[in-house]
Amino acid sequence: MARQMDFSGYDPGPYYDEMFDAAGVPRPGCRMLYEKIISLPPGEVLARQAAAEQALYDMGITFTVYGHEDGTEKIFPFDIIPRVIESAQWNALERGLAQRIAALNLFIADVYGKGRIMADGVVPRAVVESSSGYFPACVGLAPPRGVWCHITGTDLVRDEGGRFLVLEDNLRCPSGVSYVLANRRILKRAFPQVFEAIDIRPVDDYAPLLLDMLHAIAPAGSSRPTAALLTPGVFNAAYFEHTFLAQQAGIELVEGRDLVVADGYVHMRTTRGLKRVDVLYRRVGEDFLDPMVFRPDSLLGVPGIMEVYKAGRVAMANAPGTGVADDKVVYAYVPRMIRYYLGEEPLLDNVETFLCWEDKARRHVLANLDTMVVKAAAESGGYGMLVGPAATPGEREAFAAKIEANPRNYIAQPTVGLSRTPVIVGDRFEGRHVDLRPYVLYGEDIRVIPGGLTRVALKKGSLVVNSSQGGGSKDTWVLGGPAA
Amino acid sequence: MLSRVAEAIYWMSRYLERAENIARFIDVNWHLTLDAPGARTEQWTPLVRAMGDWDLFQEKGVSQDRDGVIRFLAFDPSSPNSIVSCLSRARDNARTIREIIPTEMWEQINVFYHLARNASGDSRAILANPYQFCDEVKRRDLTISGIAGDAMSHDEAWDFLRLGKLLERADKTSRILDVKYFILLPHPTDVGSNLDYVQWAALLKAISALEAYRRRHGRIQPDRIAEFLLLDHDFPRSVLACLLRAQQCLHAITGTQVGYFSNPAEKRLGHLCGDLAYKGVDEVFACGLHEFTDGLQTRMNLVDEACYATFFATFPAIDAAGQQ
């Protein structure tokens, strides 16, 4: 006999729990969901979880398990219990994100333009120019509308007090938004009655907004611009997302070999000859974009495309060079950028960050490694990091040596006790740590998609939510109410 | 549309059609063996010969009995024309054109592939009774065709999809006639016998042609059957009907009027359609049925090659421009 799944015995622990307050009472926005879950007959929660997993499998949102040459495939772990964000909290978050993106965009334009912020000593020139995402070849570029970071995914966490903090900015080719859309589709099947009963802000307009943004940045004079998504190809880990977004936005999915520069424009090779492309949603990194400007050995890019871009005859999102603001050292300066460019106080705080290239900060970090999270400045995906409290003395020692050897490459942050939310573990609920990656589009104006990807560290006690490190995802519900 | 995309659609469609036809091949042979019980040895190797995979089959040393042949044709991932290989490649192609094909179609192909792959992991029940599996494969491919017809715009992508499907089907219908050719009747007196009749009927049934044939020609007669499967204008699996429809797709793609040609693919296919359209079945038999279908298959391969050169290969002129 299947067990009735309720929340008896569920322990929110010393963390901020997304569903329950400290006394174990469901938060107001979660009440309806809570009641729905406990009203389900025995076995039903697990049946719906299984149905959701099967649906993801059938939709082909899978990856091939490494080491299984016979083609064994798995879905990315997914938990059907949604994470709920209340309207007022979201509105504050949205304003903070819009402010941050506006400042970051001005920063990138400045870095490749006049360099005022460096001349004024607000951000050290050495930091900017040593960022692995800084490309001298991009100096002097002038993207349409002055917009550089068209698509951003900002990683947010919540500390023990429930306060949202920015953990990092992803301005290169942030992935994951396809899971936001797929997760929502699945959840509508899993909990249709809850969707009927409460006002959950839709995310389905992401693809049309993406298309509007791409059209908005098209070179002047293209009345019906042709947009395409440039993918590295079928072996890329995010290929599913590339196909999905191209399909949803109704644009062509192209690889470098489908494109050619001729007569000063970028064209696709079609069955009827060449066809001009006006806008590229670029999911190929700068390194590989144009072998004539960046890595000469790249086979994924399009020779000569940067010349066309400079001439303003093709637009790209994101603009080449935006990765400079992806650097985790540069991240530490974002609050200062907001004050510098906008004359405003940041609405969203960073996690307190120590820059190891500053002597005093480095000494502090090395003395407190057991309480800190240390990250390599240019890495992502949960690679190249040390979670101090979870590491062995030997691991900490080895990491300390790396920091000493290359201080510019490391930042450290106090370990944040990330908020938790219930996930299904066996036939019960347990709290697991989560973060949140909302997606922001910047074309004519800045649009924050309500919700985002909630990533969850499925390993008990783990603070690392990256899918490459055993993380899963959840649907994120932003409740309706007066808009921001 | 992109040349790469056009090629992916064309091959996705060909592989799906191929998988369906292999299921039909297995099905026809299965029924033949049921109808010829007793001392007669089951004949399964003719299937492999008709598919043109005889060399590979021998090389791999597969046992020549029913289990060996069905496993080879349906489940062997190292045989490029097995059902599971075809579906794997159809899916690989579909994956690269997700933005072109309807979501429902992708999901069907994905689920279809997993079904075949799971079946190949535990094939004992299917080897004992392949009917259900073959039927499932047929139905699933028909479903996908239905989605294509009703959920895709009938634009250039659709024409490439149809072109691939029709050329593949024409090839396989010509080969299914070969199954009958390769099956040796135990004794010359069996020709024209009840058994002969049963075999021809099974063959027609396998390609869903028995009822249509009956309405058209009534009695089971080998020459009429050959005529029906090769030269009929209306039956959608006859070689000529497939090629004429493929020709329409080809001309829809290029915009060239039928009767004219603007590239080698149109020229070769036009020739072939003309030859078949004005051929009498007596001429086919005069040439020898097997020899005739063999020649047909060679010419259809040339059409495929011409399609590749015309639409899918990168244009040399463009490459020159790219090097400026």
PDB file of N, CA, C and O in Angstrom, chain A residues 110-161:
ATOM      1  N   ASP A 110      31.180  50.829 -22.118  1.00  0.00           N
ATOM      2  CA  ASP A 110      32.262  51.712 -21.686  1.00  0.00           C
ATOM      3  C   ASP A 110      33.622  51.039 -21.875  1.00  0.00           C
ATOM      4  O   ASP A 110      34.572  51.639 -22.373  1.00  0.00           O
ATOM      5  N   VAL A 111      33.688  49.762 -21.474  1.00  0.00           N
ATOM      6  CA  VAL A 111      34.946  49.021 -21.568  1.00  0.00           C
ATOM      7  C   VAL A 111      35.460  48.987 -23.008  1.00  0.00           C
ATOM      8  O   VAL A 111      36.648  49.174 -23.259  1.00  0.00           O
ATOM      9  N   TYR A 112      34.546  48.770 -23.945  1.00  0.00           N
ATOM     10  CA  TYR A 112      34.950  48.703 -25.355  1.00  0.00           C
ATOM     11  C   TYR A 112      34.829  50.064 -26.032  1.00  0.00           C
ATOM     12  O   TYR A 112      35.035  50.192 -27.232  1.00  0.00           O
ATOM     13  N   GLY A 113      34.447  51.076 -25.232  1.00  0.00           N
ATOM     14  CA  GLY A 113      34.332  52.424 -25.780  1.00  0.00           C
ATOM     15  C   GLY A 113      35.400  53.329 -25.181  1.00  0.00           C
ATOM     16  O   GLY A 113      36.593  53.069 -25.326  1.00  0.00           O
ATOM     17  N   LYS A 114      34.937  54.333 -24.450  1.00  0.00           N
ATOM     18  CA  LYS A 114      35.882  55.336 -23.935  1.00  0.00           C
ATOM     19  C   LYS A 114      36.684  54.872 -22.719  1.00  0.00           C
ATOM     20  O   LYS A 114      37.710  55.454 -22.384  1.00  0.00           O
ATOM     21  N   GLY A 115      36.171  53.866 -22.011  1.00  0.00           N
ATOM     22  CA  GLY A 115      36.893  53.386 -20.829  1.00  0.00           C
ATOM     23  C   GLY A 115      36.859  54.355 -19.660  1.00  0.00           C
ATOM     24  O   GLY A 115      37.789  54.419 -18.855  1.00  0.00           O
ATOM     25  N   ARG A 116      35.765  55.068 -19.503  1.00  0.00           N
ATOM     26  CA  ARG A 116      35.661  56.077 -18.441  1.00  0.00           C
ATOM     27  C   ARG A 116      35.791  55.465 -17.054  1.00  0.00           C
ATOM     28  O   ARG A 116      36.479  55.994 -16.189  1.00  0.00           O
ATOM     29  N   ILE A 117      35.134  54.332 -16.859  1.00  0.00           N
ATOM     30  CA  ILE A 117      35.095  53.771 -15.500  1.00  0.00           C
ATOM     31  C   ILE A 117      36.484  53.342 -15.048  1.00  0.00           C
ATOM     32  O   ILE A 117      36.801  53.377 -13.861  1.00  0.00           O
ATOM     33  N   MET A 118      37.321  53.004 -16.018  1.00  0.00           N
ATOM     34  CA  MET A 118      38.691  52.634 -15.676  1.00  0.00           C
ATOM     35  C   MET A 118      39.530  53.895 -15.476  1.00  0.00           C
ATOM     36  O   MET A 118      40.316  53.993 -14.539  1.00  0.00           O
ATOM     37  N   ALA A 119      39.304  54.875 -16.343  1.00  0.00           N
ATOM     38  CA  ALA A 119      40.042  56.134 -16.204  1.00  0.00           C
ATOM     39  C   ALA A 119      39.728  56.800 -14.870  1.00  0.00           C
ATOM     40  O   ALA A 119      40.604  57.383 -14.228  1.00  0.00           O
ATOM     41  N   ASP A 120      38.492  56.635 -14.419  1.00  0.00           N
ATOM     42  CA  ASP A 120      38.100  57.235 -13.143  1.00  0.00           C
ATOM     43  C   ASP A 120      38.481  56.371 -11.948  1.00  0.00           C
ATOM     44  O   ASP A 120      38.143  56.700 -10.806  1.00  0.00           O
ATOM     45  N   GLY A 121      39.120  55.245 -12.208  1.00  0.00           N
ATOM     46  CA  GLY A 121      39.622  54.409 -11.119  1.00  0.00           C
ATOM     47  C   GLY A 121      38.558  53.658 -10.343  1.00  0.00           C
ATOM     48  O   GLY A 121      38.807  53.207  -9.228  1.00  0.00           O
ATOM     49  N   VAL A 122      37.364  53.506 -10.916  1.00  0.00           N
ATOM     50  CA  VAL A 122      36.305  52.781 -10.197  1.00  0.00           C
ATOM     51  C   VAL A 122      36.495  51.271 -10.359  1.00  0.00           C
ATOM     52  O   VAL A 122      36.322  50.499  -9.410  1.00  0.00           O
ATOM     53  N   VAL A 123      36.827  50.864 -11.556  1.00  0.00           N
ATOM     54  CA  VAL A 123      37.186  49.460 -11.794  1.00  0.00           C
ATOM     55  C   VAL A 123      38.610  49.461 -12.369  1.00  0.00           C
ATOM     56  O   VAL A 123      38.861  50.134 -13.371  1.00  0.00           O
ATOM     57  N   PRO A 124      39.521  48.727 -11.738  1.00  0.00           N
ATOM     58  CA  PRO A 124      40.906  48.749 -12.224  1.00  0.00           C
ATOM     59  C   PRO A 124      41.011  48.211 -13.657  1.00  0.00           C
ATOM     60  O   PRO A 124      40.414  47.185 -13.987  1.00  0.00           O
ATOM     61  N   ARG A 125      41.766  48.942 -14.474  1.00  0.00           N
ATOM     62  CA  ARG A 125      41.954  48.515 -15.854  1.00  0.00           C
ATOM     63  C   ARG A 125      42.535  47.096 -15.905  1.00  0.00           C
ATOM     64  O   ARG A 125      42.148  46.277 -16.751  1.00  0.00           O
ATOM     65  N   ALA A 126      43.436  46.794 -14.974  1.00  0.00           N
ATOM     66  CA  ALA A 126      44.095  45.484 -14.987  1.00  0.00           C
ATOM     67  C   ALA A 126      43.073  44.359 -14.817  1.00  0.00           C
ATOM     68  O   ALA A 126      43.186  43.299 -15.432  1.00  0.00           O
ATOM     69  N   VAL A 127      42.070  44.608 -13.986  1.00  0.00           N
ATOM     70  CA  VAL A 127      41.043  43.586 -13.775  1.00  0.00           C
ATOM     71  C   VAL A 127      40.275  43.339 -15.069  1.00  0.00           C
ATOM     72  O   VAL A 127      40.058  42.197 -15.487  1.00  0.00           O
ATOM     73  N   VAL A 128      39.888  44.421 -15.712  1.00  0.00           N
ATOM     74  CA  VAL A 128      39.101  44.296 -16.935  1.00  0.00           C
ATOM     75  C   VAL A 128      39.905  43.576 -18.016  1.00  0.00           C
ATOM     76  O   VAL A 128      39.449  42.604 -18.626  1.00  0.00           O
ATOM     77  N   GLU A 129      41.131  44.037 -18.214  1.00  0.00           N
ATOM     78  CA  GLU A 129      41.893  43.529 -19.350  1.00  0.00           C
ATOM     79  C   GLU A 129      42.435  42.131 -19.113  1.00  0.00           C
ATOM     80  O   GLU A 129      42.831  41.448 -20.064  1.00  0.00           O
ATOM     81  N   SER A 130      42.436  41.690 -17.850  1.00  0.00           N
ATOM     82  CA  SER A 130      42.885  40.316 -17.599  1.00  0.00           C
ATOM     83  C   SER A 130      41.707  39.344 -17.545  1.00  0.00           C
ATOM     84  O   SER A 130      41.891  38.151 -17.337  1.00  0.00           O
ATOM     85  N   SER A 131      40.506  39.864 -17.746  1.00  0.00           N
ATOM     86  CA  SER A 131      39.348  38.969 -17.756  1.00  0.00           C
ATOM     87  C   SER A 131      39.390  38.109 -19.011  1.00  0.00           C
ATOM     88  O   SER A 131      39.684  38.597 -20.103  1.00  0.00           O
ATOM     89  N   SER A 132      39.109  36.801 -18.841  1.00  0.00           N
ATOM     90  CA  SER A 132      39.206  35.917 -20.011  1.00  0.00           C
ATOM     91  C   SER A 132      38.098  36.226 -21.012  1.00  0.00           C
ATOM     92  O   SER A 132      38.161  35.812 -22.155  1.00  0.00           O
ATOM     93  N   GLY A 133      37.079  36.979 -20.589  1.00  0.00           N
ATOM     94  CA  GLY A 133      36.007  37.339 -21.521  1.00  0.00           C
ATOM     95  C   GLY A 133      36.224  38.682 -22.186  1.00  0.00           C
ATOM     96  O   GLY A 133      35.337  39.189 -22.880  1.00  0.00           O
ATOM     97  N   TYR A 134      37.407  39.271 -21.955  1.00  0.00           N
ATOM     98  CA  TYR A 134      37.707  40.567 -22.580  1.00  0.00           C
ATOM     99  C   TYR A 134      38.407  40.334 -23.915  1.00  0.00           C
ATOM    100  O   TYR A 134      39.421  39.649 -23.976  1.00  0.00           O
ATOM    101  N   PHE A 135      37.845  40.885 -24.985  1.00  0.00           N
ATOM    102  CA  PHE A 135      38.437  40.700 -26.311  1.00  0.00           C
ATOM    103  C   PHE A 135      38.829  42.052 -26.896  1.00  0.00           C
ATOM    104  O   PHE A 135      37.955  42.846 -27.256  1.00  0.00           O
ATOM    105  N   PRO A 136      40.133  42.309 -27.000  1.00  0.00           N
ATOM    106  CA  PRO A 136      40.576  43.588 -27.571  1.00  0.00           C
ATOM    107  C   PRO A 136      39.971  43.814 -28.958  1.00  0.00           C
ATOM    108  O   PRO A 136      39.736  44.965 -29.347  1.00  0.00           O
ATOM    109  N   ALA A 137      39.700  42.737 -29.670  1.00  0.00           N
ATOM    110  CA  ALA A 137      39.143  42.884 -31.018  1.00  0.00           C
ATOM    111  C   ALA A 137      37.775  43.556 -30.993  1.00  0.00           C
ATOM    112  O   ALA A 137      37.265  43.997 -32.028  1.00  0.00           O
ATOM    113  N   CYS A 138      37.148  43.628 -29.815  1.00  0.00           N
ATOM    114  CA  CYS A 138      35.801  44.206 -29.742  1.00  0.00           C
ATOM    115  C   CYS A 138      35.829  45.702 -29.434  1.00  0.00           C
ATOM    116  O   CYS A 138      34.777  46.350 -29.415  1.00  0.00           O
ATOM    117  N   VAL A 139      37.017  46.228 -29.165  1.00  0.00           N
ATOM    118  CA  VAL A 139      37.112  47.666 -28.877  1.00  0.00           C
ATOM    119  C   VAL A 139      36.623  48.452 -30.092  1.00  0.00           C
ATOM    120  O   VAL A 139      36.998  48.155 -31.229  1.00  0.00           O
ATOM    121  N   GLY A 140      35.760  49.415 -29.823  1.00  0.00           N
ATOM    122  CA  GLY A 140      35.262  50.262 -30.905  1.00  0.00           C
ATOM    123  C   GLY A 140      33.994  49.756 -31.568  1.00  0.00           C
ATOM    124  O   GLY A 140      33.415  50.430 -32.411  1.00  0.00           O
ATOM    125  N   LEU A 141      33.532  48.563 -31.181  1.00  0.00           N
ATOM    126  CA  LEU A 141      32.273  48.072 -31.754  1.00  0.00           C
ATOM    127  C   LEU A 141      31.112  48.938 -31.266  1.00  0.00           C
ATOM    128  O   LEU A 141      31.156  49.490 -30.169  1.00  0.00           O
ATOM    129  N   ALA A 142      30.096  49.053 -32.099  1.00  0.00           N
ATOM    130  CA  ALA A 142      28.930  49.860 -31.710  1.00  0.00           C
ATOM    131  C   ALA A 142      27.661  49.101 -32.047  1.00  0.00           C
ATOM    132  O   ALA A 142      27.064  49.299 -33.095  1.00  0.00           O
ATOM    133  N   PRO A 143      27.237  48.207 -31.167  1.00  0.00           N
ATOM    134  CA  PRO A 143      26.044  47.402 -31.458  1.00  0.00           C
ATOM    135  C   PRO A 143      24.794  48.285 -31.581  1.00  0.00           C
ATOM    136  O   PRO A 143      24.754  49.356 -30.974  1.00  0.00           O
ATOM    137  N   PRO A 144      23.812  47.822 -32.366  1.00  0.00           N
ATOM    138  CA  PRO A 144      22.577  48.588 -32.537  1.00  0.00           C
ATOM    139  C   PRO A 144      21.955  48.951 -31.190  1.00  0.00           C
ATOM    140  O   PRO A 144      21.944  48.128 -30.274  1.00  0.00           O
ATOM    141  N   ARG A 145      21.467  50.179 -31.080  1.00  0.00           N
ATOM    142  CA  ARG A 145      20.810  50.677 -29.864  1.00  0.00           C
ATOM    143  C   ARG A 145      21.719  50.751 -28.654  1.00  0.00           C
ATOM    144  O   ARG A 145      21.268  50.975 -27.538  1.00  0.00           O
ATOM    145  N   GLY A 146      22.994  50.491 -28.856  1.00  0.00           N
ATOM    146  CA  GLY A 146      23.901  50.508 -27.714  1.00  0.00           C
ATOM    147  C   GLY A 146      23.685  49.351 -26.757  1.00  0.00           C
ATOM    148  O   GLY A 146      24.122  49.386 -25.609  1.00  0.00           O
ATOM    149  N   VAL A 147      22.981  48.319 -27.210  1.00  0.00           N
ATOM    150  CA  VAL A 147      22.715  47.177 -26.330  1.00  0.00           C
ATOM    151  C   VAL A 147      23.717  46.063 -26.619  1.00  0.00           C
ATOM    152  O   VAL A 147      23.897  45.653 -27.765  1.00  0.00           O
ATOM    153  N   TRP A 148      24.346  45.593 -25.583  1.00  0.00           N
ATOM    154  CA  TRP A 148      25.342  44.511 -25.702  1.00  0.00           C
ATOM    155  C   TRP A 148      24.804  43.201 -25.146  1.00  0.00           C
ATOM    156  O   TRP A 148      24.905  42.170 -25.779  1.00  0.00           O
ATOM    157  N   CYS A 149      24.247  43.275 -23.929  1.00  0.00           N
ATOM    158  CA  CYS A 149      23.825  42.018 -23.288  1.00  0.00           C
ATOM    159  C   CYS A 149      22.319  41.849 -23.478  1.00  0.00           C
ATOM    160  O   CYS A 149      21.526  42.286 -22.673  1.00  0.00           O
ATOM    161  N   HIS A 150      21.963  41.202 -24.567  1.00  0.00           N
ATOM    162  CA  HIS A 150      20.553  41.038 -24.913  1.00  0.00           C
ATOM    163  C   HIS A 150      19.879  39.955 -24.095  1.00  0.00           C
ATOM    164  O   HIS A 150      18.695  39.993 -23.860  1.00  0.00           O
ATOM    165  N   ILE A 151      20.667  38.967 -23.715  1.00  0.00           N
ATOM    166  CA  ILE A 151      20.094  37.835 -22.985  1.00  0.00           C
ATOM    167  C   ILE A 151      21.001  37.531 -21.801  1.00  0.00           C
ATOM    168  O   ILE A 151      22.174  37.220 -21.973  1.00  0.00           O
ATOM    169  N   THR A 152      20.450  37.659 -20.622  1.00  0.00           N
ATOM    170  CA  THR A 152      21.246  37.420 -19.419  1.00  0.00           C
ATOM    171  C   THR A 152      20.524  36.425 -18.528  1.00  0.00           C
ATOM    172  O   THR A 152      19.290  36.414 -18.464  1.00  0.00           O
ATOM    173  N   GLY A 153      21.283  35.593 -17.876  1.00  0.00           N
ATOM    174  CA  GLY A 153      20.732  34.729 -16.835  1.00  0.00           C
ATOM    175  C   GLY A 153      21.500  35.038 -15.564  1.00  0.00           C
ATOM    176  O   GLY A 153      22.700  34.806 -15.516  1.00  0.00           O
ATOM    177  N   THR A 154      20.829  35.597 -14.581  1.00  0.00           N
ATOM    178  CA  THR A 154      21.522  36.016 -13.358  1.00  0.00           C
ATOM    179  C   THR A 154      21.249  35.004 -12.259  1.00  0.00           C
ATOM    180  O   THR A 154      20.084  34.683 -11.987  1.00  0.00           O
ATOM    181  N   ASP A 155      22.295  34.499 -11.652  1.00  0.00           N
ATOM    182  CA  ASP A 155      22.099  33.503 -10.593  1.00  0.00           C
ATOM    183  C   ASP A 155      21.896  34.204  -9.249  1.00  0.00           C
ATOM    184  O   ASP A 155      22.728  34.987  -8.817  1.00  0.00           O
ATOM    185  N   LEU A 156      20.755  33.866  -8.623  1.00  0.00           N
ATOM    186  CA  LEU A 156      20.410  34.460  -7.331  1.00  0.00           C
ATOM    187  C   LEU A 156      20.314  33.366  -6.285  1.00  0.00           C
ATOM    188  O   LEU A 156      19.919  32.235  -6.594  1.00  0.00           O
ATOM    189  N   VAL A 157      20.673  33.719  -5.077  1.00  0.00           N
ATOM    190  CA  VAL A 157      20.446  32.785  -3.966  1.00  0.00           C
ATOM    191  C   VAL A 157      19.731  33.556  -2.869  1.00  0.00           C
ATOM    192  O   VAL A 157      19.661  34.777  -2.890  1.00  0.00           O
ATOM    193  N   ARG A 158      19.226  32.798  -1.911  1.00  0.00           N
ATOM    194  CA  ARG A 158      18.560  33.419  -0.772  1.00  0.00           C
ATOM    195  C   ARG A 158      19.295  33.013   0.482  1.00  0.00           C
ATOM    196  O   ARG A 158      19.575  31.829   0.678  1.00  0.00           O
ATOM    197  N   ASP A 159      19.614  33.982   1.328  1.00  0.00           N
ATOM    198  CA  ASP A 159      20.359  33.614   2.534  1.00  0.00           C
ATOM    199  C   ASP A 159      19.391  33.169   3.632  1.00  0.00           C
ATOM    200  O   ASP A 159      18.181  33.058   3.416  1.00  0.00           O
ATOM    201  N   GLU A 160      19.938  32.942   4.809  1.00  0.00           N
ATOM    202  CA  GLU A 160      19.142  32.388   5.919  1.00  0.00           C
ATOM    203  C   GLU A 160      17.963  33.292   6.266  1.00  0.00           C
ATOM    204  O   GLU A 160      16.936  32.830   6.756  1.00  0.00           O
ATOM    205  N   GLY A 161      18.119  34.597   5.999  1.00  0.00           N
ATOM    206  CA  GLY A 161      17.025  35.519   6.318  1.00  0.00           C
ATOM    207  C   GLY A 161      16.026  35.652   5.180  1.00  0.00           C
ATOM    208  O   GLY A 161      15.065  36.421   5.286  1.00  0.00           O
TER     209      GLY A 161
END
